[in-house]
Tab-separated table of C-alpha atoms in Angstrom:
chain	number	residue	atom	x	y	z
A	297	MET	CA	0.000	0.000	0.000
A	298	LYS	CA	1.240	3.442	-0.898
A	299	SER	CA	2.651	5.323	2.086
A	300	GLY	CA	0.170	7.778	3.553
A	301	THR	CA	-2.946	5.992	2.327
A	302	GLU	CA	-4.051	5.329	5.912
A	303	SER	CA	-4.178	9.064	6.612
A	304	LYS	CA	-6.531	9.822	3.701
A	305	LEU	CA	-10.083	10.776	4.561
A	306	LYS	CA	-11.510	8.199	2.167
A	307	PHE	CA	-9.548	5.459	3.965
A	308	LYS	CA	-10.943	6.599	7.313
A	309	LYS	CA	-14.467	6.788	5.890
A	310	LEU	CA	-14.222	3.245	4.516
A	311	LYS	CA	-12.897	2.010	7.839
A	312	ARG	CA	-15.767	3.656	9.675
A	313	ARG	CA	-18.438	2.602	7.176
A	314	LEU	CA	-17.445	-1.069	7.390
A	315	GLY	CA	-16.507	-1.082	11.086
A	316	LEU	CA	-12.916	-2.143	10.447
A	317	SER	CA	-9.682	-1.608	12.299
A	318	GLN	CA	-6.804	-0.024	10.385
A	319	TRP	CA	-5.071	-3.323	9.671
A	320	GLN	CA	-8.337	-4.841	8.425
A	321	CYS	CA	-8.961	-1.929	6.078
A	322	VAL	CA	-5.395	-2.150	4.741
A	323	GLY	CA	-5.925	-5.866	4.156
A	324	LEU	CA	-9.251	-5.301	2.441
A	325	LEU	CA	-7.793	-2.769	0.004
A	326	GLU	CA	-4.682	-4.844	-0.674
A	327	SER	CA	-6.925	-7.846	-1.332
A	328	LEU	CA	-9.082	-5.791	-3.692
A	329	TRP	CA	-5.995	-4.725	-5.625
A	330	GLN	CA	-4.727	-8.316	-5.788
A	331	THR	CA	-8.108	-9.384	-7.141
A	332	THR	CA	-7.782	-6.652	-9.763
A	333	ILE	CA	-4.259	-7.735	-10.716
A	334	HIS	CA	-5.316	-11.360	-11.172
A	335	ASN	CA	-8.783	-10.913	-12.674
A	336	ALA	CA	-9.079	-7.437	-14.182
A	337	LYS	CA	-5.636	-6.039	-15.025
A	338	GLN	CA	-7.177	-3.118	-16.921
A	339	GLY	CA	-8.964	-2.053	-13.740
A	340	ASP	CA	-12.355	-3.257	-14.987
A	341	ILE	CA	-13.220	-4.994	-11.725
A	342	GLY	CA	-16.913	-4.778	-12.641
A	343	ARG	CA	-16.417	-7.793	-14.900
A	344	LEU	CA	-16.788	-9.716	-11.622
A	345	SER	CA	-20.042	-9.788	-9.695
A	346	ASP	CA	-20.236	-8.194	-6.258
A	347	GLU	CA	-20.363	-11.692	-4.793
A	348	ASP	CA	-17.289	-12.794	-6.764
A	349	ILE	CA	-15.320	-9.777	-5.548
A	350	ALA	CA	-16.394	-10.377	-1.944
A	351	ALA	CA	-15.552	-14.090	-2.189
A	352	ASP	CA	-12.142	-13.433	-3.704
A	353	ILE	CA	-11.129	-11.032	-0.940
A	354	GLU	CA	-12.765	-13.289	1.678
A	355	TRP	CA	-15.261	-10.642	2.826
A	356	ASP	CA	-17.739	-12.293	5.210
A	357	GLY	CA	-20.305	-9.492	5.181
A	358	ASP	CA	-22.868	-8.500	2.590
A	359	ALA	CA	-21.241	-8.217	-0.841
A	360	THR	CA	-23.531	-5.426	-2.055
A	361	GLU	CA	-22.831	-3.323	1.035
A	362	LEU	CA	-19.092	-3.829	0.564
A	363	ILE	CA	-19.195	-2.612	-3.033
A	364	LYS	CA	-21.466	0.303	-2.115
A	365	ALA	CA	-19.001	1.361	0.604
A	366	LEU	CA	-16.066	1.103	-1.837
A	367	VAL	CA	-17.916	3.233	-4.401
A	368	ASP	CA	-19.236	5.754	-1.868
A	369	THR	CA	-15.760	6.306	-0.407
A	370	GLY	CA	-14.029	6.615	-3.782
A	371	TRP	CA	-12.052	3.370	-4.097
A	372	LEU	CA	-14.191	2.130	-6.980
A	373	ASP	CA	-15.868	4.195	-9.692
A	374	GLN	CA	-19.130	3.319	-11.396
A	375	CYS	CA	-18.779	2.935	-15.139
A	376	ALA	CA	-21.360	2.680	-17.908
A	377	VAL	CA	-19.161	0.291	-19.885
A	378	HIS	CA	-17.474	-1.871	-17.224
A	379	ARG	CA	-19.928	-1.430	-14.316
A	380	LEU	CA	-17.054	-0.732	-11.896
A	381	VAL	CA	-13.422	0.318	-12.314
A	382	VAL	CA	-10.730	0.733	-9.697
A	383	HIS	CA	-10.287	4.456	-9.045
A	384	ASP	CA	-7.124	5.837	-10.702
A	385	TRP	CA	-5.860	2.312	-11.453
A	386	GLU	CA	-3.882	3.676	-14.396
A	387	GLU	CA	-1.800	5.680	-11.894
A	388	HIS	CA	-1.545	3.200	-9.044
A	389	ALA	CA	-1.285	-0.177	-10.771
A	390	PRO	CA	2.035	-1.927	-10.212
A	391	ASN	CA	4.601	-1.343	-12.954
A	392	PHE	CA	4.478	-4.982	-14.071
A	393	VAL	CA	0.732	-4.588	-14.761
A	394	LYS	CA	1.391	-1.437	-16.779
A	395	GLY	CA	4.071	-3.296	-18.748
A	396	THR	CA	1.822	-6.289	-19.346
A	397	LEU	CA	-0.944	-4.059	-20.708
A	398	ARG	CA	1.494	-2.082	-22.838
A	399	ALA	CA	2.939	-5.300	-24.316
A	400	ALA	CA	-0.576	-6.547	-25.074
A	401	ASN	CA	-1.486	-3.180	-26.635
A	402	LYS	CA	-4.328	-2.717	-24.128
A	403	ALA	CA	-5.461	0.444	-22.342
A	404	PHE	CA	-6.758	0.895	-18.825
A	405	ALA	CA	-10.516	0.585	-18.421
A	406	SER	CA	-10.723	4.055	-16.912
A	407	ALA	CA	-10.583	5.401	-20.448
A	408	SER	CA	-14.273	4.535	-20.708
A	409	LEU	CA	-14.997	7.143	-18.047
A	410	GLY	CA	-14.264	9.839	-20.575
A	411	GLY	CA	-10.556	10.433	-19.969
A	412	THR	CA	-7.541	9.432	-21.988
A	413	PRO	CA	-5.708	6.382	-20.659
A	414	LYS	CA	-2.309	7.446	-19.373
A	415	ASP	CA	-0.602	4.206	-20.402
A	416	ALA	CA	-2.211	3.629	-23.756
A	417	PRO	CA	0.258	2.715	-26.465
């Protein structure tokens, strides 16, 4: 996790919304990003159902409430094309993911939100 993330207001809001301790919230976000790396490299996490996302990160609570909290606090963005994308994934994705997409001539899913993908070939 990027240094300083725990001090961001959106981190604290997610923690509060889901009733998590700091270490649990860190683990939840890291797990979400690992799910993205393995299942939606372009950041198009909405290709998975809410239940699939919750199962993959081992969330025991209600899957719909989890996704709503992640959207409401700015970790996921709603998308007309992909349903959900990881917020600013094109900036925060690990370098190996950026390289993999570049080699495959693929852009980040956030481009469908109206912006220009920063790592498009």
